[in-house]
Amino acid sequence: MNKCFKSQHRILLSQLPRCYATAVQKEAPPPASQKPKARVQIVGGLAHKPDPTSVNCDYIGPPDAQSNLRPYVRHYGDQETELARKLRLKRIEVEAWNMDFWTRHNKRFYEEKDDFIRLHKEGETEVSADRMSEFYKSFLDKNWRIHLMYNISWYLKNFDILTLAAAVQVQRLLSRAKRRSGSTQT
C-alpha cells in the first residue's frame, strides 16, 4: 500500500493518491561548529513546496491564510501522456483561478466587515449578532451576481476537468487492454 494514501473514501475523486501536509517539521538545531542556514520561507504552511517530479503522490497543503483553500502540488511522472498532461494543467489552472477568486473575495469581505464593525460599535461593547446578521445579508445581497457568475464558471470548468478525466481513464483502459492482448498472443 502506498504510504501517501491517506485520503478519506468520500473525497477520493481521482486514481492518484494524495498526501496531506499538516505542519512544518522542525529540524534539529545545527551543531555549534556549523553556521546556521538561512530560514526557508514558508509557503502555504510548508517549509518548501515539494517538487512534482520527485514525489509519488499529490500533496494537499494546509489552508491558505487569504483564500482558506488548501493548495495542491500535482504529481506527474515520466510516463504522463499528452492527455493526462492536459488534465493536470487544466486542474492547476482552475485551482489558481479559484484561489485568486477567493483571495479577492475574502479580502473584500473582511474589509467591509471591519468597516461595518467600526461604524456600529457602541462604546466598548461588541457589535451584536443581530447587527452582524444585517451586515452578512447586505454583503450577500450586494454580491449575489458575483457569486452566481462564480458558480456558473466553476461548474463549466469542472465539467471540462471531468471530461478530460474520463478521456484519460478511457485511454488508460485501452492501453491496459492493449498490453494484455499483446502479452496473451505471445
mmCIF file of C-alpha atoms in Angstrom:
data_model
loop_
_atom_site.group_PDB
_atom_site.id
_atom_site.type_symbol
_atom_site.label_atom_id
_atom_site.label_comp_id
_atom_site.label_asym_id
_atom_site.label_seq_id
_atom_site.Cartn_x
_atom_site.Cartn_y
_atom_site.Cartn_z
ATOM 1 C CA MET A 1 0.000 0.000 0.000
ATOM 2 C CA ASN A 2 1.228 3.475 -0.867
ATOM 3 C CA LYS A 3 2.425 5.459 2.156
ATOM 4 C CA CYS A 4 0.860 8.621 0.741
ATOM 5 C CA PHE A 5 -2.624 7.160 0.530
ATOM 6 C CA LYS A 6 -4.298 8.900 3.460
ATOM 7 C CA SER A 7 -7.441 10.266 1.841
ATOM 8 C CA GLN A 8 -10.908 9.519 3.069
ATOM 9 C CA HIS A 9 -13.038 7.393 0.766
ATOM 10 C CA ARG A 10 -15.689 10.085 0.390
ATOM 11 C CA ILE A 11 -13.270 12.622 -1.104
ATOM 12 C CA LEU A 12 -11.337 10.283 -3.371
ATOM 13 C CA LEU A 13 -12.007 11.777 -6.799
ATOM 14 C CA SER A 14 -9.050 10.515 -8.764
ATOM 15 C CA GLN A 15 -6.879 7.455 -9.104
ATOM 16 C CA LEU A 16 -3.879 9.368 -7.758
ATOM 17 C CA PRO A 17 -3.143 9.039 -4.063
ATOM 18 C CA ARG A 18 -2.793 12.222 -2.045
ATOM 19 C CA CYS A 19 -0.525 13.234 0.797
ATOM 20 C CA TYR A 20 -1.724 15.732 3.356
ATOM 21 C CA ALA A 21 0.868 18.183 4.611
ATOM 22 C CA THR A 22 -0.185 19.119 8.109
ATOM 23 C CA ALA A 23 2.650 21.094 9.624
ATOM 24 C CA VAL A 24 6.220 22.119 9.120
ATOM 25 C CA GLN A 25 8.589 19.664 10.769
ATOM 26 C CA LYS A 26 11.268 21.347 12.821
ATOM 27 C CA GLU A 27 14.821 20.385 12.027
ATOM 28 C CA ALA A 28 17.306 19.548 14.745
ATOM 29 C CA PRO A 29 19.500 22.537 15.608
ATOM 30 C CA PRO A 30 22.812 22.539 13.711
ATOM 31 C CA PRO A 31 25.989 21.703 15.630
ATOM 32 C CA ALA A 32 27.798 24.710 17.104
ATOM 33 C CA SER A 33 30.615 24.336 14.550
ATOM 34 C CA GLN A 34 28.268 24.899 11.583
ATOM 35 C CA LYS A 35 26.828 28.234 10.565
ATOM 36 C CA PRO A 36 23.031 28.340 10.750
ATOM 37 C CA LYS A 37 21.346 28.058 7.349
ATOM 38 C CA ALA A 38 19.055 30.782 6.080
ATOM 39 C CA ARG A 39 15.465 30.102 7.011
ATOM 40 C CA VAL A 40 13.272 28.799 4.233
ATOM 41 C CA GLN A 41 10.200 30.889 3.504
ATOM 42 C CA ILE A 42 7.065 29.006 4.466
ATOM 43 C CA VAL A 43 4.689 28.713 1.523
ATOM 44 C CA GLY A 44 1.163 27.638 2.425
ATOM 45 C CA GLY A 45 2.313 26.203 5.767
ATOM 46 C CA LEU A 46 5.106 24.153 4.196
ATOM 47 C CA ALA A 47 8.821 24.854 4.533
ATOM 48 C CA HIS A 48 9.086 24.366 0.767
ATOM 49 C CA LYS A 49 6.834 23.229 -1.996
ATOM 50 C CA PRO A 50 7.514 19.595 -2.959
ATOM 51 C CA ASP A 51 8.899 19.024 -6.447
ATOM 52 C CA PRO A 52 6.081 17.457 -8.531
ATOM 53 C CA THR A 53 8.520 15.243 -10.442
ATOM 54 C CA SER A 54 10.188 13.775 -7.350
ATOM 55 C CA VAL A 55 7.098 12.924 -5.280
ATOM 56 C CA ASN A 56 4.943 9.871 -5.905
ATOM 57 C CA CYS A 57 1.579 11.394 -4.975
ATOM 58 C CA ASP A 58 -0.341 14.670 -4.933
ATOM 59 C CA TYR A 59 0.277 16.915 -1.933
ATOM 60 C CA ILE A 60 -2.500 18.888 -0.289
ATOM 61 C CA GLY A 61 -1.206 21.639 1.966
ATOM 62 C CA PRO A 62 -2.776 23.380 4.932
ATOM 63 C CA PRO A 63 -5.353 26.099 4.203
ATOM 64 C CA ASP A 64 -4.043 29.310 2.684
ATOM 65 C CA ALA A 65 -4.320 32.328 5.009
ATOM 66 C CA GLN A 66 -6.093 34.571 2.479
ATOM 67 C CA SER A 67 -8.286 32.211 0.460
ATOM 68 C CA ASN A 68 -8.905 29.473 3.081
ATOM 69 C CA LEU A 69 -8.340 26.899 0.312
ATOM 70 C CA ARG A 70 -5.870 24.040 0.543
ATOM 71 C CA PRO A 71 -3.165 24.362 -2.130
ATOM 72 C CA TYR A 72 -2.290 21.319 -4.247
ATOM 73 C CA VAL A 73 1.013 20.151 -5.660
ATOM 74 C CA ARG A 74 0.144 17.804 -8.519
ATOM 75 C CA HIS A 75 2.333 14.745 -9.052
ATOM 76 C CA TYR A 76 3.337 13.726 -12.547
ATOM 77 C CA GLY A 77 5.751 11.160 -13.838
ATOM 78 C CA ASP A 78 7.807 10.394 -16.916
ATOM 79 C CA GLN A 79 5.049 8.227 -18.386
ATOM 80 C CA GLU A 80 2.457 11.022 -18.435
ATOM 81 C CA THR A 81 0.522 11.037 -21.706
ATOM 82 C CA GLU A 82 -0.366 14.209 -23.559
ATOM 83 C CA LEU A 83 -3.994 13.856 -22.454
ATOM 84 C CA ALA A 84 -3.003 13.334 -18.803
ATOM 85 C CA ARG A 85 -0.751 16.383 -19.073
ATOM 86 C CA LYS A 86 -3.663 18.448 -20.390
ATOM 87 C CA LEU A 87 -5.784 17.268 -17.455
ATOM 88 C CA ARG A 88 -3.086 18.127 -14.907
ATOM 89 C CA LEU A 89 -2.525 21.588 -16.412
ATOM 90 C CA LYS A 90 -6.283 22.247 -16.537
ATOM 91 C CA ARG A 91 -6.588 21.308 -12.853
ATOM 92 C CA ILE A 92 -3.711 23.633 -11.966
ATOM 93 C CA GLU A 93 -5.292 26.445 -13.986
ATOM 94 C CA VAL A 94 -8.696 26.002 -12.308
ATOM 95 C CA GLU A 95 -7.126 25.793 -8.838
ATOM 96 C CA ALA A 96 -5.214 29.046 -9.471
ATOM 97 C CA TRP A 97 -8.394 30.747 -10.726
ATOM 98 C CA ASN A 98 -10.327 29.512 -7.681
ATOM 99 C CA MET A 99 -7.562 30.593 -5.281
ATOM 100 C CA ASP A 100 -7.464 34.045 -6.874
ATOM 101 C CA PHE A 101 -11.250 34.471 -6.692
ATOM 102 C CA TRP A 102 -11.495 33.502 -3.007
ATOM 103 C CA THR A 103 -8.452 35.576 -2.041
ATOM 104 C CA ARG A 104 -10.009 38.708 -3.563
ATOM 105 C CA HIS A 105 -13.484 37.851 -2.218
ATOM 106 C CA ASN A 106 -12.282 37.230 1.340
ATOM 107 C CA LYS A 107 -10.181 40.406 1.330
ATOM 108 C CA ARG A 108 -13.224 42.443 0.275
ATOM 109 C CA PHE A 109 -15.413 40.668 2.855
ATOM 110 C CA TYR A 110 -13.070 41.316 5.794
ATOM 111 C CA GLU A 111 -12.502 44.947 4.804
ATOM 112 C CA GLU A 112 -16.238 45.597 4.630
ATOM 113 C CA LYS A 113 -16.818 43.689 7.862
ATOM 114 C CA ASP A 114 -14.184 45.769 9.685
ATOM 115 C CA ASP A 115 -15.744 48.970 8.342
ATOM 116 C CA PHE A 116 -19.194 47.845 9.491
ATOM 117 C CA ILE A 117 -17.923 46.986 12.971
ATOM 118 C CA ARG A 118 -16.102 50.324 13.241
ATOM 119 C CA LEU A 119 -19.253 52.227 12.277
ATOM 120 C CA HIS A 120 -21.643 50.281 14.501
ATOM 121 C CA LYS A 121 -19.537 49.659 17.585
ATOM 122 C CA GLU A 122 -21.186 51.185 20.625
ATOM 123 C CA GLY A 123 -18.644 52.213 23.233
ATOM 124 C CA GLU A 124 -16.502 49.296 24.371
ATOM 125 C CA THR A 125 -19.109 46.584 23.689
ATOM 126 C CA GLU A 126 -19.019 44.272 20.708
ATOM 127 C CA VAL A 127 -21.470 44.587 17.819
ATOM 128 C CA SER A 128 -24.484 42.359 18.473
ATOM 129 C CA ALA A 129 -25.164 39.218 16.492
ATOM 130 C CA ASP A 130 -28.346 40.782 15.121
ATOM 131 C CA ARG A 131 -26.393 43.767 13.784
ATOM 132 C CA MET A 132 -23.783 41.448 12.261
ATOM 133 C CA SER A 133 -26.539 39.436 10.554
ATOM 134 C CA GLU A 134 -27.591 42.686 8.860
ATOM 135 C CA PHE A 135 -24.061 43.017 7.500
ATOM 136 C CA TYR A 136 -23.934 39.397 6.282
ATOM 137 C CA LYS A 137 -27.273 39.762 4.492
ATOM 138 C CA SER A 138 -26.312 43.064 2.874
ATOM 139 C CA PHE A 139 -22.938 41.638 1.774
ATOM 140 C CA LEU A 140 -24.609 38.608 0.182
ATOM 141 C CA ASP A 141 -27.292 40.768 -1.456
ATOM 142 C CA LYS A 142 -24.666 43.130 -2.838
ATOM 143 C CA ASN A 143 -22.527 40.280 -4.225
ATOM 144 C CA TRP A 144 -25.186 37.832 -5.447
ATOM 145 C CA ARG A 145 -24.322 38.443 -9.112
ATOM 146 C CA ILE A 146 -20.609 37.797 -8.487
ATOM 147 C CA HIS A 147 -21.478 34.560 -6.662
ATOM 148 C CA LEU A 148 -23.832 33.483 -9.453
ATOM 149 C CA MET A 149 -21.175 34.081 -12.122
ATOM 150 C CA TYR A 150 -18.582 32.287 -9.984
ATOM 151 C CA ASN A 151 -20.842 29.234 -9.629
ATOM 152 C CA ILE A 152 -21.574 29.085 -13.361
ATOM 153 C CA SER A 153 -17.860 29.393 -14.185
ATOM 154 C CA TRP A 154 -16.964 26.828 -11.511
ATOM 155 C CA TYR A 155 -19.402 24.270 -12.914
ATOM 156 C CA LEU A 156 -18.219 24.810 -16.502
ATOM 157 C CA LYS A 157 -14.560 24.488 -15.525
ATOM 158 C CA ASN A 158 -15.273 21.324 -13.533
ATOM 159 C CA PHE A 159 -17.219 19.864 -16.458
ATOM 160 C CA ASP A 160 -14.106 20.386 -18.614
ATOM 161 C CA ILE A 161 -11.993 18.645 -15.966
ATOM 162 C CA LEU A 162 -14.451 15.739 -15.716
ATOM 163 C CA THR A 163 -14.492 15.341 -19.492
ATOM 164 C CA LEU A 164 -10.691 15.257 -19.611
ATOM 165 C CA ALA A 165 -10.536 12.854 -16.638
ATOM 166 C CA ALA A 166 -12.966 10.492 -18.362
ATOM 167 C CA ALA A 167 -10.879 10.612 -21.542
ATOM 168 C CA VAL A 168 -7.710 9.856 -19.543
ATOM 169 C CA GLN A 169 -9.414 6.871 -17.886
ATOM 170 C CA VAL A 170 -10.585 5.523 -21.253
ATOM 171 C CA GLN A 171 -7.064 5.968 -22.608
ATOM 172 C CA ARG A 172 -5.619 4.057 -19.620
ATOM 173 C CA LEU A 173 -8.160 1.253 -20.021
ATOM 174 C CA LEU A 174 -7.412 0.920 -23.739
ATOM 175 C CA SER A 175 -3.682 0.958 -23.041
ATOM 176 C CA ARG A 176 -4.055 -1.729 -20.378
ATOM 177 C CA ALA A 177 -6.252 -3.872 -22.659
ATOM 178 C CA LYS A 178 -3.725 -3.490 -25.487
ATOM 179 C CA ARG A 179 -0.861 -4.598 -23.195
ATOM 180 C CA ARG A 180 -2.869 -7.626 -22.007
ATOM 181 C CA SER A 181 -3.838 -8.680 -25.503
ATOM 182 C CA GLY A 182 -0.223 -8.289 -26.623
ATOM 183 C CA SER A 183 1.051 -10.462 -23.749
ATOM 184 C CA THR A 184 -1.517 -13.229 -24.331
ATOM 185 C CA GLN A 185 -0.689 -13.557 -28.057
ATOM 186 C CA THR A 186 2.998 -14.343 -27.437
#
